[in-house]
Amino acid sequence: MIKFQGVGKEYPRTGIALSHITFHVRKGEFVFLTGPSGSGKSTILKLVFMEEKPSHGDVRVSGVSGRGASRREIAKLRRKLGIVFQDFRLLEDRNAEANVAFALEVTDTPKAAIQPRVHRVLAQVGLASKATSFPRELSGGEQQRVAIARALVNDPFILIADEPTGNLDDRATRGIFQLLRDINSTGTAVVMATHDLDLVRRADCRVIELNHGRIVYDSAETPVGAPEPEPGRAPTGDTA
Amino acid sequence: MRLATREAFTGFRKAPLLSTLGILTIAFSLFAFGLFALVALNIRNALRTVEERVEIRAFVADGTSPEAISTAMGDIGSFPEVLRVTYVSPEEGLVRAKKEMSEFSDVFESEFLPGSMDIRLRPGFRDPTTVKAVAERAGTYEFVDDIGYGQEWVENLYKLRTLATFAGLALGAAFALVAVIIIGATIRTAVLARSREIAIMRLVGATDGFVRLPFLIDGFVKGVLGGLLALGMTWFASETISRSMIRTEFFDTRVAVLGVIAGALIGLLGSLFSVGRHLKEV
């Protein structure tokens, strides 16, 4: 579903962001990407939704190659990906319903199909009663739920979440995480970048830990020569 | 398309001042061009009237038989460039000269002027080269003493017309370029003002064409409105000049429609260049 094969990414100004990244994410998996700031978590996610192209190696998402995909192919691929960010990225002048509908309108979904789908996902994220509220009238957790509803409305096979709980308090964080688990339980793969080690420890999910642009730990694989991780081992590294 | 149109008008609503400024700049650019085009049109019309008077006069030697003149007139009249050939007798020439130069009428006497074959050319054959060629052919008859067609005058007339045409085209192109740049700048501001929305559109899978469409509609509508405004202003200027100074001719409907289409194209081109370049920055 997602295949990173020997991927490296270099930027002209800041230098090497990722090197020798190889991992696969299978259908329906829930994967945490952890690591300190600047370790390459967001770059990996950008490579998944093809905002960036790899400098070395290849990234394949649902068969589409990150090296050779045309802009049109990337647009089509993104319709099958749900993307969520720490800062929600909602349109302030549109209510929750319109924000979610926006994702369908820009992909030429027939008008008659939009309303039922929007209502379904808003109910799924627990915001059916706040459909007409504007982002400024919603709490951080609720805004993130709207963003998740927008990501879900196209029935994605992968949900990409870049620090989705970074701006939320504990209670809201737990709510959003549970929502992501529920979504995952329906068969949607979730790749979530996070600093929140407590959250990672509590969940029984695959963990990929990055440091200085390299994978230093992948709970699904044991690197050759590395000691077996202890059961329930939390990833190491500075997560400040 | 529906959403794109809605988005384009949302852009108008969100930045009314900037949008108005964009329309006004296109209008003034096209107005300046329109004024020049109006001047060029009226110069060309005036030149056409003058051009219609281009005439070759082949003066006939005294004592030439009417048969020889008639034969020559038949020959010359069969030239494809020639509209008609008229014989002007010395008496008629005198009357005409007195009429054309009334202040010297007392110095003209009977038989003062020779008879002449006046040759008028067809429209499209009044350029200096053709006039000269026909004059030379008419001058080959033995009984033709002299040929007059105001060579210098015809050549200057044509130079002036060519100059007016090229100056009009050059200025038109310059103004159109300015308008494209200005529209490009307003679209750039609109793109940057809506960068968040564009980024979200892309994240959820909108194609480049879809993202571009509202801006193209925006530029097109601004171009049409600017074109209409410019047309109105040019018409007003033309009317004012007609009433207070000299009578001028205004563009016909076809040219007026072309002017508005030009405005639309300028708006569209400005958007196209600007969107193509600046969407990459978002």
Coordinates of C-alpha atoms in Angstrom, one line a residue, chain A residues 49 71-72 75 78-79 83 85 87 89-91 93-94 102-103 105-108 111 150 154, chain B residues 1-3 6-7 10 14 196-197 199-210 279-280:
Chain A
F49 CA 1.0 12.5 -0.2
R71 CA 0.5 16.3 -11.2
R72 CA -2.9 14.9 -12.4
A75 CA -4.4 14.9 -7.6
R78 CA -4.9 12.5 -3.0
R79 CA -8.7 11.9 -3.5
I83 CA -4.7 14.2 5.3
F85 CA -2.6 18.5 10.2
D87 CA -3.2 23.3 12.6
R89 CA -6.3 23.9 8.0
L90 CA -10.0 24.7 7.9
L91 CA -11.5 27.6 6.0
D93 CA -15.4 31.7 6.5
R94 CA -17.2 28.3 6.0
F102 CA -15.5 21.5 0.0
A103 CA -13.4 18.3 -0.4
E105 CA -17.0 19.9 -4.5
V106 CA -13.4 20.4 -5.7
T107 CA -13.3 16.8 -6.9
D108 CA -16.5 17.2 -9.0
K111 CA -24.3 17.8 -5.9
R150 CA -13.1 16.3 5.7
N154 CA -13.8 10.7 0.2
Chain B
M1 CA -17.8 25.0 -13.3
R2 CA -20.6 26.1 -10.9
L3 CA -18.2 26.1 -8.0
R6 CA -18.9 30.9 -7.4
E7 CA -15.3 31.0 -6.2
T10 CA -16.3 35.2 -4.0
K14 CA -13.8 39.5 -0.7
R196 CA -4.8 28.7 2.2
E197 CA -7.9 27.7 0.2
A199 CA -3.5 24.6 -0.5
I200 CA -6.5 22.8 0.9
M201 CA -8.0 22.3 -2.6
R202 CA -4.8 20.6 -3.6
L203 CA -4.6 18.5 -0.4
V204 CA -8.0 17.0 -1.1
G205 CA -7.2 16.2 -4.7
A206 CA -8.3 19.2 -6.9
T207 CA -6.5 19.1 -10.3
D208 CA -4.5 22.1 -11.5
G209 CA -7.1 22.9 -14.0
F210 CA -9.8 23.1 -11.3
L279 CA 0.2 28.7 -8.1
K280 CA 3.6 27.0 -7.8

